[in-house]
Short mmCIF file of C-alpha atoms and ligand atoms in Angstrom, two decimals:
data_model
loop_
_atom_site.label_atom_id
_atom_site.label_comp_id
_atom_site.label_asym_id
_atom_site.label_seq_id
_atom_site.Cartn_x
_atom_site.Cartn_y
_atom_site.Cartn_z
CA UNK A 1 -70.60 51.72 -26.26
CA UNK A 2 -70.35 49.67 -29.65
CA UNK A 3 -67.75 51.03 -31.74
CA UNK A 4 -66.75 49.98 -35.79
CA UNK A 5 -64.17 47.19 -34.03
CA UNK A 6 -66.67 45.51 -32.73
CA UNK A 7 -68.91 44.62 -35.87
CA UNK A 8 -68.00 41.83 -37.46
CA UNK A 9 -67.18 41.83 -41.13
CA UNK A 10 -68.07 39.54 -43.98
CA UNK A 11 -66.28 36.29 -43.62
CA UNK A 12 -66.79 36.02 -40.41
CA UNK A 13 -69.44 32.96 -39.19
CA UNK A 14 -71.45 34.91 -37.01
CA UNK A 15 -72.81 36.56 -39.99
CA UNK A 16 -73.73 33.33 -41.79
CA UNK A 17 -75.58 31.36 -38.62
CA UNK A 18 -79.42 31.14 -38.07
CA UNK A 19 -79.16 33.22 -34.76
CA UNK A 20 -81.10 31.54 -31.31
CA UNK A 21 -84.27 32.50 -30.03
CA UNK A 22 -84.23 34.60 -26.79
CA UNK A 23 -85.61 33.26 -23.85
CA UNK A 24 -87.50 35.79 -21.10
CA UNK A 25 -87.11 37.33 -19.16
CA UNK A 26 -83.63 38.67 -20.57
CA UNK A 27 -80.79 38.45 -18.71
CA UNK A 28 -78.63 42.01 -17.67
CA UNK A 29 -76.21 40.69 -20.82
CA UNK A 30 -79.07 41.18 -23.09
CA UNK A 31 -80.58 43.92 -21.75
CA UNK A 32 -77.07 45.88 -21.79
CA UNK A 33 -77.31 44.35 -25.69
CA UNK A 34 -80.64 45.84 -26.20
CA UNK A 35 -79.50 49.45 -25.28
CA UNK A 36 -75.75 49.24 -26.42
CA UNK A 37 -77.70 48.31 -30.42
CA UNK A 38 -79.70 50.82 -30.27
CA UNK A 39 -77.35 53.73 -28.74
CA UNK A 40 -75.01 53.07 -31.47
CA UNK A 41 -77.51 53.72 -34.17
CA UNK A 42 -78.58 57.20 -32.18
CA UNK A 43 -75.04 57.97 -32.33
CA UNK A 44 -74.25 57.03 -35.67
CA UNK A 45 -76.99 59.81 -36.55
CA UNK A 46 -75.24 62.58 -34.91
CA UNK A 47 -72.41 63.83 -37.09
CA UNK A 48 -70.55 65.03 -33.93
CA UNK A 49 -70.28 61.74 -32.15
CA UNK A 50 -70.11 60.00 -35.36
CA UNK A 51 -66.61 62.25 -36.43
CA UNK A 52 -65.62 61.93 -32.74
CA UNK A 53 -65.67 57.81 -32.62
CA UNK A 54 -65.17 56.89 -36.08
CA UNK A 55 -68.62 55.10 -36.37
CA UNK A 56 -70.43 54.72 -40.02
CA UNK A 57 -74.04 55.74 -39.93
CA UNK A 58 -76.89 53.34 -39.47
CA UNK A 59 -80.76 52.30 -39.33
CA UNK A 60 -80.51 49.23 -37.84
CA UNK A 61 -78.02 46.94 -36.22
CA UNK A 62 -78.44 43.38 -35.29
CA UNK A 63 -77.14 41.01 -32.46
CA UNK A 64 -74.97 38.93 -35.24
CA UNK A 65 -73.02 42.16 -36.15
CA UNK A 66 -71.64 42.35 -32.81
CA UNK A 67 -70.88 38.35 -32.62
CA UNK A 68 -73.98 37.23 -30.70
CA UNK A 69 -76.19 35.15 -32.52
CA UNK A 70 -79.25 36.34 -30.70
CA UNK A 71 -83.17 36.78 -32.63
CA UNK A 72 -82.40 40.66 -31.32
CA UNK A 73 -82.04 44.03 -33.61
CA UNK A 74 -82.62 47.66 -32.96
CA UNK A 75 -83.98 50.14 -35.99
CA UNK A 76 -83.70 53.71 -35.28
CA UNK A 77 -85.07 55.53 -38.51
CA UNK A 78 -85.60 59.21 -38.61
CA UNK A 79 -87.23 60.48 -42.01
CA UNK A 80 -88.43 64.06 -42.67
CA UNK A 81 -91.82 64.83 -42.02
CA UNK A 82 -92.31 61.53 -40.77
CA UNK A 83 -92.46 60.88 -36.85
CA UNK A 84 -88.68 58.73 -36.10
CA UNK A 85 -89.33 55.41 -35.40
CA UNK A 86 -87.17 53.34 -33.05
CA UNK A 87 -87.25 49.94 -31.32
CA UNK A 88 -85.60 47.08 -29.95
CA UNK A 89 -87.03 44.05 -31.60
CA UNK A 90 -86.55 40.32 -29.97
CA UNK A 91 -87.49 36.85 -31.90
CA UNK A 92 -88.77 39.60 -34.89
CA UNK A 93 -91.22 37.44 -37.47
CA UNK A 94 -93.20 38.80 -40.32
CA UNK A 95 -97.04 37.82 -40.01
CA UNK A 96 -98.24 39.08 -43.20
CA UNK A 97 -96.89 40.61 -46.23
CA UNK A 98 -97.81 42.28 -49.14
CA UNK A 99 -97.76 40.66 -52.85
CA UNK A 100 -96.17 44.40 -53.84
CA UNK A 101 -92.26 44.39 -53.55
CA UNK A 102 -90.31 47.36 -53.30
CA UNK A 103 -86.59 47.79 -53.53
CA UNK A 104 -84.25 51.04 -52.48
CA UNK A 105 -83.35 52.63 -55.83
CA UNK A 106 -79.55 53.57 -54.21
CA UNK A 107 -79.22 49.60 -53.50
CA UNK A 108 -78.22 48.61 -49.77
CA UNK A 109 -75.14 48.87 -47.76
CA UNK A 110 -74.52 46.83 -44.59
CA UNK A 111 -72.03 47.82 -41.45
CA UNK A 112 -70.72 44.27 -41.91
CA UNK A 113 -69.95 45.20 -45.62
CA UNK A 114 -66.80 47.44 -46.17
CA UNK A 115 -67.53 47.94 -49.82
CA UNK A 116 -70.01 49.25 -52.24
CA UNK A 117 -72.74 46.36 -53.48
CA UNK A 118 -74.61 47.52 -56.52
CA UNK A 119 -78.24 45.74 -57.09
CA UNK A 120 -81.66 46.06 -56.33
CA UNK A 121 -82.51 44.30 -53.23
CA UNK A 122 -86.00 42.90 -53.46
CA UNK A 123 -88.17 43.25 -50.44
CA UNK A 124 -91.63 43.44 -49.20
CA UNK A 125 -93.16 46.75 -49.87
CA UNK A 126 -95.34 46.14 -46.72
CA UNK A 127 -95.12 43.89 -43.56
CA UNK A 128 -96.78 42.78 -40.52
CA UNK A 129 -94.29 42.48 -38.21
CA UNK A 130 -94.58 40.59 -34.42
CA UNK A 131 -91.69 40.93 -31.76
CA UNK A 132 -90.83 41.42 -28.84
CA UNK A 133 -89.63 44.54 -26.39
CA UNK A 134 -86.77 43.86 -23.70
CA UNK A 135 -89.36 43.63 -20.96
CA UNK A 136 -91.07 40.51 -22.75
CA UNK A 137 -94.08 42.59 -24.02
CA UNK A 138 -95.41 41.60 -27.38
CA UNK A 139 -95.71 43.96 -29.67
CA UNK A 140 -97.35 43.88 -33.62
CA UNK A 141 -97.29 47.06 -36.02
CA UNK A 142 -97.05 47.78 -39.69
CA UNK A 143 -93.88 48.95 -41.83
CA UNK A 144 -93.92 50.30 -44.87
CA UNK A 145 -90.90 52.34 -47.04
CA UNK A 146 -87.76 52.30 -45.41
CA UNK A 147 -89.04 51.10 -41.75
CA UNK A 148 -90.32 47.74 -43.98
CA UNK A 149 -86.78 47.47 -45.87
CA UNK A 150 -85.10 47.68 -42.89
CA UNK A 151 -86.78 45.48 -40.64
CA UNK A 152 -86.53 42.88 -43.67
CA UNK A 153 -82.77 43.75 -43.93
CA UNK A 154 -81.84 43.26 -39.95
CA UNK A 155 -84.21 39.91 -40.30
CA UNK A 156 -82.26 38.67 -42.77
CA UNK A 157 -79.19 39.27 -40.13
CA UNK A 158 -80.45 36.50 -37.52
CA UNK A 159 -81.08 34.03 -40.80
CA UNK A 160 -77.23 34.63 -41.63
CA UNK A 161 -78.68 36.32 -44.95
CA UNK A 162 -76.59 39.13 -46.29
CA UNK A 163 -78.60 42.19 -48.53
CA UNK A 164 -76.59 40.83 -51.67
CA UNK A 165 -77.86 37.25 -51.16
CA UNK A 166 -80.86 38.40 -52.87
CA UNK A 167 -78.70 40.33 -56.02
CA UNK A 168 -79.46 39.41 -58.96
CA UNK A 169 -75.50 38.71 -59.71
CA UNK A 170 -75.68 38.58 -63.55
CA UNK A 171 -78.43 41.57 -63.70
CA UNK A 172 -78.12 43.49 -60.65
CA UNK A 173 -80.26 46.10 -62.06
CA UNK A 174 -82.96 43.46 -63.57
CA UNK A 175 -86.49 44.69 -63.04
CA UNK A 176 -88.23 42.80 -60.07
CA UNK A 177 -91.80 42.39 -61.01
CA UNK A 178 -94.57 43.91 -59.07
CA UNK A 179 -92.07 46.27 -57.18
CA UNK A 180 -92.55 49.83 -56.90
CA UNK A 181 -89.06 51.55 -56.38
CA UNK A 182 -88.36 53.46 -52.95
CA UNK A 183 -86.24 56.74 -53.64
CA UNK A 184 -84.17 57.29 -50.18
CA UNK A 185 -83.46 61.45 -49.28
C1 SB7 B 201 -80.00 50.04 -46.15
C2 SB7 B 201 -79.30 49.95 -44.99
C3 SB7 B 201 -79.80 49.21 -43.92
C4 SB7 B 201 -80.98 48.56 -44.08
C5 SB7 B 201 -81.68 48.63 -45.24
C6 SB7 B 201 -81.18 49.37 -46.29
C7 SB7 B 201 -79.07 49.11 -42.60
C8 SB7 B 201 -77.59 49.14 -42.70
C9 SB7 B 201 -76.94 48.85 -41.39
N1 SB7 B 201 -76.84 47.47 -41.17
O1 SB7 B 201 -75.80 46.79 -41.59
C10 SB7 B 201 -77.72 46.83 -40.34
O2 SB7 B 201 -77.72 45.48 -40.45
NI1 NI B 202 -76.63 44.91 -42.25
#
């Protein structure tokens, strides 16, 4: 299972590289990649197994984080009254986007990260996203809210883009026009 020693931190040049495209089908490395990324986020949602291993929760984790530079993420996002959404996503690409932005109003943390950020984070406030599954299936859907944040966020992981690239450094609170702000529970 992944565990906090295996992400990789800021500094380190995994996090900065434009990640390679996966071939298919997979190889059992990948594949074991595929389910290791997303099992960590499942555990990193249950407080027992998170106190137990040490592990920081998460919605998404991507390839880079774990020092492969693969176009592969997982997002495993549970909201209430909202049915939990959860994927593995290989060579992930936006098709279309809205004009509306949207930006999480508590700011964005990062496993890679071990220290608070403060900004708003611009992103899409909705995406058409293709990608796809470990079996080499295609797959296209729509994200809005957090599921379109995130996707953007772990994205920006296999274009060695960090969240606080897109901080506004002297204003990190600066209004971004035509974005409607997403309050997180
Ligand atoms: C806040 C947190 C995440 C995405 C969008 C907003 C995921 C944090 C975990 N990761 O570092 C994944 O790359
Ligand atoms: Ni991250």
């Amino acid at each position: 299972m992944i565990l906090m020693e295996d992400i990789v931190r800021e500094g380190h040049p995994s996090l900065r590289k434009v990640a390679e495209e996966v071939t298919f089908p997979i190889d059992a490395n990948e594949k074991k990649l595929c389910t290791d990324l997303l099992e960590y986020l499942i555990n990193s949602q249950n407080d027992d197994v998170c106190e137990r291993y040490g592990l920081r929760p998460g919605i998404g984790l991507a390839a880079p984080q774990v020092n492969v530079s693969k176009r592969i993420f997982a997002l495993h996002i549970e909201e209430e009254g909202k049915k939990p959404l959860s994927f593995v996503a290989i060579n992930p690409k936006i098709v279309s986007h809205s004009v509306e932005k949207t930006y999480l109003t508590s700011g964005e943390g990062c496993l890679s990260v071990d220290r608070d950020v403060d900004g708003f984070v611009p992103r899409y406030a909705r995406i058409t996203v293709k990608a796809f599954n470990p079996d080499g299936i295609e797959f296209k859907m729509r994200l809005k809210g957090l599921p379109a944040i995130a996707f953007q966020h772990e994205l920006d992981h296999l274009n060695g883009i960090m969240f606080y690239d897109h901080i506004d450094a002297s204003a990190p609170y600066k209004n971004i026009p035509d974005a409607t702000p997403f309050e997180r529970d």
